[in-house]
Amino acid sequence: MKTITVEIREDLYNKMEAHKEINWSEVIVNAIENKLD
């Protein structure tokens, strides 16, 4: 596995923090895979 760093807006970060049950790494990987398909 490789690691990447992603910069996001603070308001988006705050929304993500409200949903700690979500695996955000998995969400981002899925979004990248979908974009590449």
Backbone as numpy.savetxt, mean C-alpha at the origin, in Angstrom:
# Nx Ny Nz CAx CAy CAz Cx Cy Cz
12.39 -11.77 -1.84 11.55 -10.58 -1.84 12.43 -9.33 -1.84
11.96 -8.34 -2.54 12.62 -7.03 -2.54 11.76 -6.06 -1.75
12.37 -5.00 -1.27 11.67 -3.97 -0.52 11.72 -2.68 -1.32
10.57 -1.99 -1.39 10.52 -0.67 -2.01 9.95 0.32 -1.00
10.22 1.58 -1.21 9.68 2.64 -0.38 8.70 3.45 -1.21
7.53 3.73 -0.63 6.50 4.48 -1.33 6.15 5.70 -0.49
6.13 6.86 -1.12 5.72 8.08 -0.43 4.24 8.31 -0.67
3.50 8.60 0.40 2.07 8.87 0.28 1.74 10.15 1.04
0.62 10.74 0.65 0.16 11.95 1.33 -0.19 11.63 2.79
-0.06 12.60 3.65 -0.34 12.40 5.07 -1.80 12.03 5.32
-2.73 12.65 4.57 -4.14 12.33 4.77 -4.43 10.88 4.41
-3.79 10.37 3.37 -3.97 8.97 2.99 -3.37 8.05 4.05
-2.22 8.41 4.55 -1.58 7.64 5.62 -2.48 7.55 6.83
-3.10 8.65 7.20 -3.99 8.66 8.36 -5.18 7.73 8.14
-5.73 7.70 6.93 -6.83 6.79 6.62 -6.36 5.34 6.72
-5.16 5.07 6.23 -4.61 3.72 6.31 -4.39 3.30 7.76
-3.93 4.20 8.58 -3.70 3.90 10.00 -4.99 3.52 10.71
-6.11 4.01 10.21 -7.41 3.69 10.81 -7.84 2.26 10.49
-7.11 1.59 9.59 -7.44 0.23 9.18 -6.22 -0.67 9.31
-5.75 -0.82 10.53 -4.55 -1.61 10.78 -4.73 -3.09 10.47
-5.99 -3.53 10.34 -6.25 -4.94 10.03 -5.93 -5.28 8.58
-5.75 -4.26 7.75 -5.46 -4.47 6.33 -3.96 -4.59 6.12
-3.56 -5.58 5.34 -2.16 -5.77 4.98 -1.87 -4.86 3.79
-1.35 -3.67 4.05 -1.16 -2.67 3.00 -0.10 -3.10 2.00
0.88 -3.87 2.42 1.88 -4.38 1.47 1.21 -5.26 0.44
0.30 -6.12 0.88 -0.42 -6.99 -0.04 -1.30 -6.17 -0.99
-1.93 -5.14 -0.48 -2.77 -4.27 -1.32 -1.93 -3.62 -2.41
-0.76 -3.12 -2.04 0.11 -2.45 -3.01 0.65 -3.43 -4.04
1.07 -4.62 -3.60 1.56 -5.63 -4.54 0.46 -5.98 -5.54
-0.77 -6.19 -5.06 -1.88 -6.50 -5.96 -2.13 -5.37 -6.95
-2.05 -4.13 -6.50 -2.26 -2.98 -7.39 -1.18 -2.94 -8.48
0.06 -3.21 -8.11 1.14 -3.22 -9.09 0.94 -4.34 -10.10
0.59 -5.54 -9.61 0.36 -6.66 -10.51 -0.78 -6.37 -11.48
-1.87 -5.79 -10.98 -3.01 -5.45 -11.84 -2.63 -4.42 -12.89
-1.82 -3.46 -12.52 -1.38 -2.42 -13.45 -0.53 -3.01 -14.57
0.28 -4.01 -14.23 1.19 -4.62 -15.20 0.50 -5.63 -16.11
-0.67 -6.11 -15.72 -1.41 -7.08 -16.55 -2.13 -6.43 -17.70
